[in-house]
PDB file of N, CA and C in Angstrom:
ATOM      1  N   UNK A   1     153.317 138.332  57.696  1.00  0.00           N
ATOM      2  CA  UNK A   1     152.361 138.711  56.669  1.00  0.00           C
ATOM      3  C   UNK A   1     151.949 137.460  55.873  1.00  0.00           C
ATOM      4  N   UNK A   2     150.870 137.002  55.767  1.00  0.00           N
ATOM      5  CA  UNK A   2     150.091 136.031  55.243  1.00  0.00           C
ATOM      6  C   UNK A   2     150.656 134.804  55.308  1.00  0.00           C
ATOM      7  N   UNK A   3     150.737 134.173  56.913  1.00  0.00           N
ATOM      8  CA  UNK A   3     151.808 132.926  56.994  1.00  0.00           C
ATOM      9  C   UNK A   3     150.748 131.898  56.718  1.00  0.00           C
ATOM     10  N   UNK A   4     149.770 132.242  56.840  1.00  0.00           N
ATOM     11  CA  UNK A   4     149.004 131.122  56.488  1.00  0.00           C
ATOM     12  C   UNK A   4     148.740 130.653  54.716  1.00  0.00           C
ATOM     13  N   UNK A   5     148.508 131.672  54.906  1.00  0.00           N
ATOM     14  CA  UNK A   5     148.704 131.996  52.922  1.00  0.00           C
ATOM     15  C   UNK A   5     149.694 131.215  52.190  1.00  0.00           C
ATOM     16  N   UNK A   6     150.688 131.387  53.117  1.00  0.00           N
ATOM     17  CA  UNK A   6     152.241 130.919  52.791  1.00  0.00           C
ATOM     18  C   UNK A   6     152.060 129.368  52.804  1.00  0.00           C
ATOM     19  N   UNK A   7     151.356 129.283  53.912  1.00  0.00           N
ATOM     20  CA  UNK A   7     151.980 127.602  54.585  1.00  0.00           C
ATOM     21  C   UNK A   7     150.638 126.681  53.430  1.00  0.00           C
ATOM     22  N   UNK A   8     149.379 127.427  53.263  1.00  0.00           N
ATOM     23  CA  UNK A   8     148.870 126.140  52.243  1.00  0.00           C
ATOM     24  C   UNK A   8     149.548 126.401  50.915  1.00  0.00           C
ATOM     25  N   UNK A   9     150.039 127.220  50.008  1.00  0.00           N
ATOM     26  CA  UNK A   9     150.729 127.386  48.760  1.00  0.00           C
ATOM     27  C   UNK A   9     151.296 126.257  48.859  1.00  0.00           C
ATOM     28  N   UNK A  10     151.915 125.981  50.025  1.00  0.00           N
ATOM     29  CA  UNK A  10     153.565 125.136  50.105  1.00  0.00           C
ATOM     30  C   UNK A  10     153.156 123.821  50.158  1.00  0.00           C
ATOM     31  N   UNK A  11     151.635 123.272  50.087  1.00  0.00           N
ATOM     32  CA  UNK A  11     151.157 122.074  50.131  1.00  0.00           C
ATOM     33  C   UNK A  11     151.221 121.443  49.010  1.00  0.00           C
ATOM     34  N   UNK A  12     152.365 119.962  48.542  1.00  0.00           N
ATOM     35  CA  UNK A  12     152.324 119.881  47.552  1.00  0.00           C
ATOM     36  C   UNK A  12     151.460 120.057  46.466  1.00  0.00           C
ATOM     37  N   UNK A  13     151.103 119.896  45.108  1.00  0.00           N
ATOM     38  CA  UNK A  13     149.956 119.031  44.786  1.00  0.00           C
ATOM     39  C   UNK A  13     149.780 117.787  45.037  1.00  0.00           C
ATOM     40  N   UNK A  14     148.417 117.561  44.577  1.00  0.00           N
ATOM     41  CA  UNK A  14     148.149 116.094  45.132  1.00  0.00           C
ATOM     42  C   UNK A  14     147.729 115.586  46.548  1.00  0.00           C
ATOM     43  N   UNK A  15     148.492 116.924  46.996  1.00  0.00           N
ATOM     44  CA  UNK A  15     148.026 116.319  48.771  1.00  0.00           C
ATOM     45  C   UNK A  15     147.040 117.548  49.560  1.00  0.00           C
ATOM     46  N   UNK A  16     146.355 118.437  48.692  1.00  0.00           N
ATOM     47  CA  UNK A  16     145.926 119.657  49.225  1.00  0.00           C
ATOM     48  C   UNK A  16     144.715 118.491  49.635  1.00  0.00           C
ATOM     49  N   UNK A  17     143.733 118.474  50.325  1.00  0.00           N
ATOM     50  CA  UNK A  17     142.622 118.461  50.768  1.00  0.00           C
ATOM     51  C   UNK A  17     141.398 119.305  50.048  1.00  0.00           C
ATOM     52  N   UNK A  18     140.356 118.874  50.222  1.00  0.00           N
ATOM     53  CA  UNK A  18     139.346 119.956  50.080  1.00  0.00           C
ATOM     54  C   UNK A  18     138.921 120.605  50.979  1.00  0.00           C
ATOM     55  N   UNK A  19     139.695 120.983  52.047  1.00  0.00           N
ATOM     56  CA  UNK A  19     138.977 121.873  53.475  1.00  0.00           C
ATOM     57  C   UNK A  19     140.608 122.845  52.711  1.00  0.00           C
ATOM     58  N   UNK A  20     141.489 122.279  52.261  1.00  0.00           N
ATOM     59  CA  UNK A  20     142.775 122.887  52.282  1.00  0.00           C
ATOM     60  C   UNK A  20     142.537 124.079  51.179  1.00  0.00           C
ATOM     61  N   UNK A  21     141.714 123.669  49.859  1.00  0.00           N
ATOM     62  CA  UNK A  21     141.649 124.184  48.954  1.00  0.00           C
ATOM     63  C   UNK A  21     140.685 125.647  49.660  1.00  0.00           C
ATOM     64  N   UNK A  22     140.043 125.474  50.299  1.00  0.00           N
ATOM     65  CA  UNK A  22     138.878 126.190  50.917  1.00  0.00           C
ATOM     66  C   UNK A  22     139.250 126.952  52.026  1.00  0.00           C
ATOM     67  N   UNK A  23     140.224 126.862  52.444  1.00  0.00           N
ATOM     68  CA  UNK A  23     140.704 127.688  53.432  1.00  0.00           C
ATOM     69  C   UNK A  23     141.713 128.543  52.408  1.00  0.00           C
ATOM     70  N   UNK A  24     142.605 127.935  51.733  1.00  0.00           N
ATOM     71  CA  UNK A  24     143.372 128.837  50.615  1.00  0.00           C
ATOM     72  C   UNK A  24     142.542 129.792  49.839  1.00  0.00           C
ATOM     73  N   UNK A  25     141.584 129.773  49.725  1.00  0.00           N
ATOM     74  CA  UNK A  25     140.294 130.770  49.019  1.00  0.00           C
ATOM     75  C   UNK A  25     140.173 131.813  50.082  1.00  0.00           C
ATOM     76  N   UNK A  26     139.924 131.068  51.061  1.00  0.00           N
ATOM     77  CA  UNK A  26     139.504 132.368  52.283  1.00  0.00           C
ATOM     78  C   UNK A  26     140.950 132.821  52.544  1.00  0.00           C
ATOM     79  N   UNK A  27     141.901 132.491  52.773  1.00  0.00           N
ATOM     80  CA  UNK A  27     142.943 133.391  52.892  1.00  0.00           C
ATOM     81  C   UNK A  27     143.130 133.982  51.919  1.00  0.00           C
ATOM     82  N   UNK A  28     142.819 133.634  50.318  1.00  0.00           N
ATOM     83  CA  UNK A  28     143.323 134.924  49.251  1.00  0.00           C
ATOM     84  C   UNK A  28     142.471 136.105  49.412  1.00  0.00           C
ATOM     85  N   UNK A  29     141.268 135.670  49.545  1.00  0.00           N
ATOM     86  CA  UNK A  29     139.795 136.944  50.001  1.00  0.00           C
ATOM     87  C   UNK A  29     140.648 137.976  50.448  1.00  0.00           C
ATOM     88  N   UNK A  30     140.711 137.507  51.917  1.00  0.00           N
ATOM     89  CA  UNK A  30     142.385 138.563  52.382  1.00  0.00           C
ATOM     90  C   UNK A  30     143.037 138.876  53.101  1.00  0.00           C
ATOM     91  N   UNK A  31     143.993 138.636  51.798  1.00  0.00           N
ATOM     92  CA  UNK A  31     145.222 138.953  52.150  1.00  0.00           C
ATOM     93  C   UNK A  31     146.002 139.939  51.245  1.00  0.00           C
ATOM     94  N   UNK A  32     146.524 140.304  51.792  1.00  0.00           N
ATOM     95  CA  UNK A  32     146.988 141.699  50.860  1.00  0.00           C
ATOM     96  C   UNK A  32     148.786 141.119  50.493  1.00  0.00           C
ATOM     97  N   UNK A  33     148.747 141.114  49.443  1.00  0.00           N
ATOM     98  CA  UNK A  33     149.965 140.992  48.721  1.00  0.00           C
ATOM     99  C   UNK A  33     150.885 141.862  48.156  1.00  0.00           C
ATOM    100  N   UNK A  34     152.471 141.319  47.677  1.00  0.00           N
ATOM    101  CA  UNK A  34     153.022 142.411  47.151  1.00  0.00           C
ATOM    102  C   UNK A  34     152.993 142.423  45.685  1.00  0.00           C
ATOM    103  N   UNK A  35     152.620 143.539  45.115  1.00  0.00           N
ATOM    104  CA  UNK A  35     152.709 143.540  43.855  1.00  0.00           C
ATOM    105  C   UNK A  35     154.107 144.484  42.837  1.00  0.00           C
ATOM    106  N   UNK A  36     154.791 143.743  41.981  1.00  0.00           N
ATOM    107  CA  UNK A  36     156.084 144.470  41.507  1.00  0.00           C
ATOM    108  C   UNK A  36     155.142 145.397  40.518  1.00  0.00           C
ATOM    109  N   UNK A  37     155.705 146.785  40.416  1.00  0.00           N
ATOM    110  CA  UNK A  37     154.944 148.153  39.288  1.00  0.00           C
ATOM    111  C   UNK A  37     156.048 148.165  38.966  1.00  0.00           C
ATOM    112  N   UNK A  38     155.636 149.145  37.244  1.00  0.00           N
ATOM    113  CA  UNK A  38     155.883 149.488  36.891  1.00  0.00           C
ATOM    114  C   UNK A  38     155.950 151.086  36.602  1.00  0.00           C
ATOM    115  N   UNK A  39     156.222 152.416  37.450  1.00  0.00           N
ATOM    116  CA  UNK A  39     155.688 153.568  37.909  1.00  0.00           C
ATOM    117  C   UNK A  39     155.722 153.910  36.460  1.00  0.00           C
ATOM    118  N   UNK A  40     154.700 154.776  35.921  1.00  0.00           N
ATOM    119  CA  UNK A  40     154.626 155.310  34.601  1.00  0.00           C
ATOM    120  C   UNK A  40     154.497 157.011  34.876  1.00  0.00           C
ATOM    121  N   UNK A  41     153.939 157.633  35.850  1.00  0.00           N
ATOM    122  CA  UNK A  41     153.753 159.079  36.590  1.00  0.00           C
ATOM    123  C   UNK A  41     154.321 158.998  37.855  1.00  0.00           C
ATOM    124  N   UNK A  42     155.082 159.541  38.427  1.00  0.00           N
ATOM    125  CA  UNK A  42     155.310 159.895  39.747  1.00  0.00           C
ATOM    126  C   UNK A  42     154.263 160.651  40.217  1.00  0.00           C
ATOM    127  N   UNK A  43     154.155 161.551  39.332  1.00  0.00           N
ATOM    128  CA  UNK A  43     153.293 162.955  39.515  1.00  0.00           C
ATOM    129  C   UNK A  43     152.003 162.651  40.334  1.00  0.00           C
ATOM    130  N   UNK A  44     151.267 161.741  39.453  1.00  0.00           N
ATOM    131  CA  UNK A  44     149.727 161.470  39.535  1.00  0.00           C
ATOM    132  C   UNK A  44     149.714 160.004  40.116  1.00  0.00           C
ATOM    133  N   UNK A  45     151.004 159.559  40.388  1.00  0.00           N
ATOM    134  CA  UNK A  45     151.569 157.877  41.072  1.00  0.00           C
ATOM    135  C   UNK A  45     150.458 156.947  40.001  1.00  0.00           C
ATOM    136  N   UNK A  46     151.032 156.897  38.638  1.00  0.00           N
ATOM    137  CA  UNK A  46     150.375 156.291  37.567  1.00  0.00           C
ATOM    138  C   UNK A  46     150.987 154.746  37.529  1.00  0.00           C
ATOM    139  N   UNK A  47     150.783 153.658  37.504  1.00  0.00           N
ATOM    140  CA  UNK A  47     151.761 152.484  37.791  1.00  0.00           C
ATOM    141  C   UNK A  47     150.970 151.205  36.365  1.00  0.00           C
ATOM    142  N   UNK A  48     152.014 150.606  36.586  1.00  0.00           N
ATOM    143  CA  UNK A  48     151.069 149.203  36.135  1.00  0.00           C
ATOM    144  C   UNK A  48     151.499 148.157  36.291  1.00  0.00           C
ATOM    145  N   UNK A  49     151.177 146.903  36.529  1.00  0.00           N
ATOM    146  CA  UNK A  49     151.867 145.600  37.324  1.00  0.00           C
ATOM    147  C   UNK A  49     153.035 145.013  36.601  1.00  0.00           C
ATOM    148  N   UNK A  50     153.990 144.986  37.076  1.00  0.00           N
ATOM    149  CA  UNK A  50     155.039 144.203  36.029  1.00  0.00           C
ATOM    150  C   UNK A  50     154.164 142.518  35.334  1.00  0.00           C
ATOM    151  N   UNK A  51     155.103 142.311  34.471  1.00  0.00           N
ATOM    152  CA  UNK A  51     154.546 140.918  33.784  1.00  0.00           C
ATOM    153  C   UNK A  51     155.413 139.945  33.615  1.00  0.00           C
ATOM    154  N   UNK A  52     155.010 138.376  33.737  1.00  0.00           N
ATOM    155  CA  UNK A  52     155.806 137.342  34.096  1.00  0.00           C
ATOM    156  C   UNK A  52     155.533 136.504  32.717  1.00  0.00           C
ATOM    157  N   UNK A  53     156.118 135.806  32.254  1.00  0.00           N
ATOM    158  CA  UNK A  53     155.883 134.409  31.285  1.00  0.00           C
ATOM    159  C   UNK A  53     155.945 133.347  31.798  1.00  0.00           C
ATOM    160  N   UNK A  54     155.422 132.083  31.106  1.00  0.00           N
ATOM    161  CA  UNK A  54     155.518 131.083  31.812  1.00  0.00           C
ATOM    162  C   UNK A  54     156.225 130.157  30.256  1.00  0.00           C
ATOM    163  N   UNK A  55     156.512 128.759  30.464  1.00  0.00           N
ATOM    164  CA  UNK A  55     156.446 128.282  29.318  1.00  0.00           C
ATOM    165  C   UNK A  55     156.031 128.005  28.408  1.00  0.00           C
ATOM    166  N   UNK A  56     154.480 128.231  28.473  1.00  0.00           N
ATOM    167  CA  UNK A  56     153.823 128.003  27.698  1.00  0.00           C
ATOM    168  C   UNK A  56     153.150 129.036  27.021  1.00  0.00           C
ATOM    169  N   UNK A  57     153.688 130.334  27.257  1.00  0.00           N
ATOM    170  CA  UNK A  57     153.797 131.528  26.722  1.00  0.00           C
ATOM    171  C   UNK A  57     152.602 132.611  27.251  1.00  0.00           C
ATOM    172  N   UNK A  58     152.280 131.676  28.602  1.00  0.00           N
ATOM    173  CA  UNK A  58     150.681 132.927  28.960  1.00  0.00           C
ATOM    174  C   UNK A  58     151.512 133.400  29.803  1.00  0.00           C
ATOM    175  N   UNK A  59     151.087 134.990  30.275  1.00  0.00           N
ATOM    176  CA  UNK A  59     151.367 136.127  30.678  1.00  0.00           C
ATOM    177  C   UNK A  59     150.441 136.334  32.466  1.00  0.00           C
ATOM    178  N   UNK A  60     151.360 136.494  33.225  1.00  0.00           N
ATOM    179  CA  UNK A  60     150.938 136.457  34.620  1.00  0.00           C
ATOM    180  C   UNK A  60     151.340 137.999  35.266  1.00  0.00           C
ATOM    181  N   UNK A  61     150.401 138.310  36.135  1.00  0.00           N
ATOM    182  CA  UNK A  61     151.244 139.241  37.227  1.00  0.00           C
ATOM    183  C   UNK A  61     151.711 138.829  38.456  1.00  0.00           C
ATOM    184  N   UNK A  62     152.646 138.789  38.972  1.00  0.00           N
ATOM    185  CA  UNK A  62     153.201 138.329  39.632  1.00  0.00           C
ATOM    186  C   UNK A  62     152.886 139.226  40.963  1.00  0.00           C
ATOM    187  N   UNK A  63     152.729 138.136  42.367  1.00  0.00           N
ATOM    188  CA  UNK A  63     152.359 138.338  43.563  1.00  0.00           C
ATOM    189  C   UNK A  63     153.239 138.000  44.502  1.00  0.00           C
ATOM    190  N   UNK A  64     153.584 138.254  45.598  1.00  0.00           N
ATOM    191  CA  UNK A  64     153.638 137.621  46.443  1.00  0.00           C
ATOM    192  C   UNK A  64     153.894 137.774  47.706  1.00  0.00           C
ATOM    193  N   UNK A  65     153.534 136.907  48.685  1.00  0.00           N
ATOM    194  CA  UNK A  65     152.654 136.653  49.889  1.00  0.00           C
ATOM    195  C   UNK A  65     154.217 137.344  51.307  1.00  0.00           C
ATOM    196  N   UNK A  66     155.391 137.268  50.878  1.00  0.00           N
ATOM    197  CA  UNK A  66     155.788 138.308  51.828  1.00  0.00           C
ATOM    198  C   UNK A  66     157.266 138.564  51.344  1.00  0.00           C
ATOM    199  N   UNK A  67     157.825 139.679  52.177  1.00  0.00           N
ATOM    200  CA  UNK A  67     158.924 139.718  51.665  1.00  0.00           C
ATOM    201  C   UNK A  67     160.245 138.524  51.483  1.00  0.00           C
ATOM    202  N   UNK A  68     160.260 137.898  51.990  1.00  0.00           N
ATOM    203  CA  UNK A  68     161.038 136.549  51.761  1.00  0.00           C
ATOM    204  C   UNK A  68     160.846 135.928  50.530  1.00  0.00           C
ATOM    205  N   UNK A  69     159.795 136.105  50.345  1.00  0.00           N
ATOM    206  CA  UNK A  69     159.181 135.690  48.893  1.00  0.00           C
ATOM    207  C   UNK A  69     160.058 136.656  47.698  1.00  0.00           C
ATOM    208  N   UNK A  70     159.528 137.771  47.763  1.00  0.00           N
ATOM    209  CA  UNK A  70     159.679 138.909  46.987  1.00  0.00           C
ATOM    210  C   UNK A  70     161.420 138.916  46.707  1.00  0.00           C
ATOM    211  N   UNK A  71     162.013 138.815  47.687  1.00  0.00           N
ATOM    212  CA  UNK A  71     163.761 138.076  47.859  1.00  0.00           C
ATOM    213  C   UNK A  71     163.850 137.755  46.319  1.00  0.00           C
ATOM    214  N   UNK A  72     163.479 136.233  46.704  1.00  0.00           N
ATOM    215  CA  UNK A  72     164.062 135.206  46.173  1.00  0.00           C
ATOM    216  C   UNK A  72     163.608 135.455  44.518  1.00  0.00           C
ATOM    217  N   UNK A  73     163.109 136.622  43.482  1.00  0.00           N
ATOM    218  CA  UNK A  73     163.424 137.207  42.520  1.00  0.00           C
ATOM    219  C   UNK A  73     164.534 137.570  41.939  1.00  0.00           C
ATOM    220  N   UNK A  74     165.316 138.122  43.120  1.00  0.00           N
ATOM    221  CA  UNK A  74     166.620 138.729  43.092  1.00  0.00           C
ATOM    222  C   UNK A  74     166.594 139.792  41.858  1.00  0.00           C
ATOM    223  N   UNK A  75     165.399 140.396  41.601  1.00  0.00           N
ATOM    224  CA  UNK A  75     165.540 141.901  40.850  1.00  0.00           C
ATOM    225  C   UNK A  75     164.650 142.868  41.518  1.00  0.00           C
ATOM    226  N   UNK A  76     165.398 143.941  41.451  1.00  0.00           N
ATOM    227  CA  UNK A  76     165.008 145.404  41.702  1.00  0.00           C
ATOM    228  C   UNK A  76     163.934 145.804  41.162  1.00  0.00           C
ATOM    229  N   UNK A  77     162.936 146.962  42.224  1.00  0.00           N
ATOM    230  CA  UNK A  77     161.678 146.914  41.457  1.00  0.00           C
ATOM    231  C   UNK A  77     160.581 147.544  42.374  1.00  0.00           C
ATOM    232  N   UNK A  78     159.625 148.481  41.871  1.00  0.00           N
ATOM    233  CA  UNK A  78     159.632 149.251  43.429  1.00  0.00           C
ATOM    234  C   UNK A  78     158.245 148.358  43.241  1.00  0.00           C
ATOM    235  N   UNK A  79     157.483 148.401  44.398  1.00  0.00           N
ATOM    236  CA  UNK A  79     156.479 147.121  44.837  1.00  0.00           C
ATOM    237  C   UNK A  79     155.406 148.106  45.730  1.00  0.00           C
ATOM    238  N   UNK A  80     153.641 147.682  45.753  1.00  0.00           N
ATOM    239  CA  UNK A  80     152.721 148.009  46.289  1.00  0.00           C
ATOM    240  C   UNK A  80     151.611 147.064  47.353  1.00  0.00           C
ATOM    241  N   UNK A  81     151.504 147.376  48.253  1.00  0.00           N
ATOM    242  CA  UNK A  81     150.857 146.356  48.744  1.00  0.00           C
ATOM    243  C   UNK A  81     149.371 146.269  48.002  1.00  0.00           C
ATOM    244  N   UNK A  82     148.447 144.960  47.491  1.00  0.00           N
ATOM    245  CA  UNK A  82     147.395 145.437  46.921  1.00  0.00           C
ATOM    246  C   UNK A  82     146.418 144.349  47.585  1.00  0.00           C
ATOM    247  N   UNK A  83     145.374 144.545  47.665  1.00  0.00           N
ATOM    248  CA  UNK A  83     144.306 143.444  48.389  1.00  0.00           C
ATOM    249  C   UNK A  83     143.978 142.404  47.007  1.00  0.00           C
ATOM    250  N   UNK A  84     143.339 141.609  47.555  1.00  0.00           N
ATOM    251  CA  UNK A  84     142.949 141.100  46.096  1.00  0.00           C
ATOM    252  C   UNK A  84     141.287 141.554  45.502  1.00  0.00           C
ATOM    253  N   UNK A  85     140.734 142.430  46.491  1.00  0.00           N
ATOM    254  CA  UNK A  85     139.453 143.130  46.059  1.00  0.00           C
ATOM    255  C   UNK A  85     139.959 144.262  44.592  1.00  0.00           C
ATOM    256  N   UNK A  86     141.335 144.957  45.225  1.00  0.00           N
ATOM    257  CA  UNK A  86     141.390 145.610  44.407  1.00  0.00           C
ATOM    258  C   UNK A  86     142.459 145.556  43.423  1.00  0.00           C
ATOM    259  N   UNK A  87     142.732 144.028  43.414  1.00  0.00           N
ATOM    260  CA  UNK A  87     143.715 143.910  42.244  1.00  0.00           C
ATOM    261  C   UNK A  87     142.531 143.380  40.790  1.00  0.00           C
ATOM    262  N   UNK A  88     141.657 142.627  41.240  1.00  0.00           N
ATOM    263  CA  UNK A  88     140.779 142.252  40.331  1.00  0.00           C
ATOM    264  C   UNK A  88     140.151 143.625  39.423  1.00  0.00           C
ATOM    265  N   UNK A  89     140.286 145.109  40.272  1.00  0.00           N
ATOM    266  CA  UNK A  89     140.331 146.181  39.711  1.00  0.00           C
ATOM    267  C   UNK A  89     141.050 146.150  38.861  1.00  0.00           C
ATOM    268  N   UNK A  90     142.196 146.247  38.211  1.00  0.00           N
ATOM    269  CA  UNK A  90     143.606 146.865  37.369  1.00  0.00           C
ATOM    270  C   UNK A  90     143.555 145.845  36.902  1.00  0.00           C
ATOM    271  N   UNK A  91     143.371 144.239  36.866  1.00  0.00           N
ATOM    272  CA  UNK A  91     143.784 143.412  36.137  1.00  0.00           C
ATOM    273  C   UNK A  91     142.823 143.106  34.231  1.00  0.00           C
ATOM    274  N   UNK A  92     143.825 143.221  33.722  1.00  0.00           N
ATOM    275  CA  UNK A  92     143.161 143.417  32.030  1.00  0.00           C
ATOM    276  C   UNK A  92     143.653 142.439  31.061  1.00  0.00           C
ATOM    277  N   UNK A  93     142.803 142.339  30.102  1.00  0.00           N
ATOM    278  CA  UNK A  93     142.713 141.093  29.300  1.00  0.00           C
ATOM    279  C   UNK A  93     144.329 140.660  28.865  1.00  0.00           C
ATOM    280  N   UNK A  94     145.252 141.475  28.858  1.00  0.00           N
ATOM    281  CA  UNK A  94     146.635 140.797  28.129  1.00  0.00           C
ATOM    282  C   UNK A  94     147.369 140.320  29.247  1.00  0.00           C
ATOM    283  N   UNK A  95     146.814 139.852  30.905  1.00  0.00           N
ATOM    284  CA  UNK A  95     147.494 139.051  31.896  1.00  0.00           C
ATOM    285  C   UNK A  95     145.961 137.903  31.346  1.00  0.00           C
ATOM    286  N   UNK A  96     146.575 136.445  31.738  1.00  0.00           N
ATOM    287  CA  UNK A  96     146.550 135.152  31.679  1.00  0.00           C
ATOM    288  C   UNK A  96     146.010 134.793  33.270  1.00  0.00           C
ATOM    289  N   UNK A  97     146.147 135.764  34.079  1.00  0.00           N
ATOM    290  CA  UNK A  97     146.035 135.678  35.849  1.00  0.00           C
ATOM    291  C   UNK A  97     147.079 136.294  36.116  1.00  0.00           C
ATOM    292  N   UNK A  98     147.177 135.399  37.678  1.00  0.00           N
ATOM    293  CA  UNK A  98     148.406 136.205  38.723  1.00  0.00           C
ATOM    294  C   UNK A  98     148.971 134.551  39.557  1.00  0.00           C
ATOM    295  N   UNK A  99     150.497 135.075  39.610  1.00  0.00           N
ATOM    296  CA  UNK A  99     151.199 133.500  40.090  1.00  0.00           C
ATOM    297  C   UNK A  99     151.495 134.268  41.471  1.00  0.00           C
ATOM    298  N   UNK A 100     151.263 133.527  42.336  1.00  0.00           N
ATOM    299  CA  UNK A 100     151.746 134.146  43.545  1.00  0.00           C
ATOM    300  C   UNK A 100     152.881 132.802  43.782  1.00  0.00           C
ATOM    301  N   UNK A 101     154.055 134.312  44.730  1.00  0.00           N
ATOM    302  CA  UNK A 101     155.496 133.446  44.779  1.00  0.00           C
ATOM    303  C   UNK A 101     155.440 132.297  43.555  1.00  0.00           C
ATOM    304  N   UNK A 102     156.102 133.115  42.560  1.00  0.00           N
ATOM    305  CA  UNK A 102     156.708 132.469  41.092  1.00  0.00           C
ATOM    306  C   UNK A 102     157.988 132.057  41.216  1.00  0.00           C
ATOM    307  N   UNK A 103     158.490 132.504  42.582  1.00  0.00           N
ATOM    308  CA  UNK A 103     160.312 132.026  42.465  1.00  0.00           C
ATOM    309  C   UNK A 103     160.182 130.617  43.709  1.00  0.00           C
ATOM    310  N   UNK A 104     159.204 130.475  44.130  1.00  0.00           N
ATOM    311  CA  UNK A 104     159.145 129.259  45.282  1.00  0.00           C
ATOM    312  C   UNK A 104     159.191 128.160  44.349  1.00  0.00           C
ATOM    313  N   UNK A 105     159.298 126.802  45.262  1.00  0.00           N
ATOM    314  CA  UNK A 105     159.123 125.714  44.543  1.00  0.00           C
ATOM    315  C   UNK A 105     157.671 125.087  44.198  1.00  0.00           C
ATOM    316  N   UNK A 106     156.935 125.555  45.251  1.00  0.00           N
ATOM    317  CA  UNK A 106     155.769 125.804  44.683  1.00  0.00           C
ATOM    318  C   UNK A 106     154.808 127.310  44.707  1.00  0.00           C
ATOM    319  N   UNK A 107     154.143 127.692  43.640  1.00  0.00           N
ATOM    320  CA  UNK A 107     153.768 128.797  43.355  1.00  0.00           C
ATOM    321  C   UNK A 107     152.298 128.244  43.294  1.00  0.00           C
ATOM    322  N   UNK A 108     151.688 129.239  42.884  1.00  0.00           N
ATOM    323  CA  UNK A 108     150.042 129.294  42.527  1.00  0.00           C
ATOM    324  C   UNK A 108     150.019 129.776  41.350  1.00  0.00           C
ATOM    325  N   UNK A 109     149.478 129.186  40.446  1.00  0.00           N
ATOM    326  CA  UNK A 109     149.044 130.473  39.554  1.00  0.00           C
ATOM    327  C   UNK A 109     147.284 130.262  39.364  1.00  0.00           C
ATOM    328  N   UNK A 110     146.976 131.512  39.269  1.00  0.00           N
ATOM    329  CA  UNK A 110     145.207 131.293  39.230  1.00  0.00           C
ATOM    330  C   UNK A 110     145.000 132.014  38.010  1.00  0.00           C
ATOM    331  N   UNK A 111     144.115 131.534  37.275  1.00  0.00           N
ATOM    332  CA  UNK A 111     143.652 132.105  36.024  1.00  0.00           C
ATOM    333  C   UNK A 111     142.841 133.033  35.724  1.00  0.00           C
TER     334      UNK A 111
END
């Protein structure tokens, strides 16, 4: 699930390319990611994205590109697959963006 996705994230900075940056665009278009919820209804399956901090105190939802990823959190947490057509749906002014793989050594975060 999104090895390609995977393999430019993991490009340091500094050394991405501009064909690199541009292919990482077209793979977010899509790729469908995991997203951690928060279930608020079972009933009516009412949810809302868990939320991440960073140091500098902006607020992220956290993504990521496969389960190996999703691992290395090491917390419990029930999870949705979401495209990114329709995460730009649900996403609202008190997230900062979305960090995909926040527990890697290198992550993304997009604003």
């Amino acid at each position: 699930m999104n090895e390609k996705l995977k393999k430019l994230i993991s490009i340091p900075p500094g050394e991405a390319t501009d064909k690199d940056d541009e292919l990482l665009i077209r793979e977010l278009k899509k790729a469908e990611l995991i997203m951690p919820i928060e279930v608020k209804s079972e009933e009516e399956f009412e949810f809302k994205p868990l939320k991440i901090g960073d140091e500098f105190g902006y607020i992220f939802v956290p993504l990521f590109s496969d389960e190996d990823e999703l691992i290395k959190s090491d917390v419990e947490f029930s999870v949705i697959n979401i495209s990114a057509e329709n995460l730009t749906k649900i996403l609202s002014d008190e997230f900062n963006g979305v960090a995909i793989n926040p527990f890697s050594e290198f992550q993304l975060k997009i604003p």
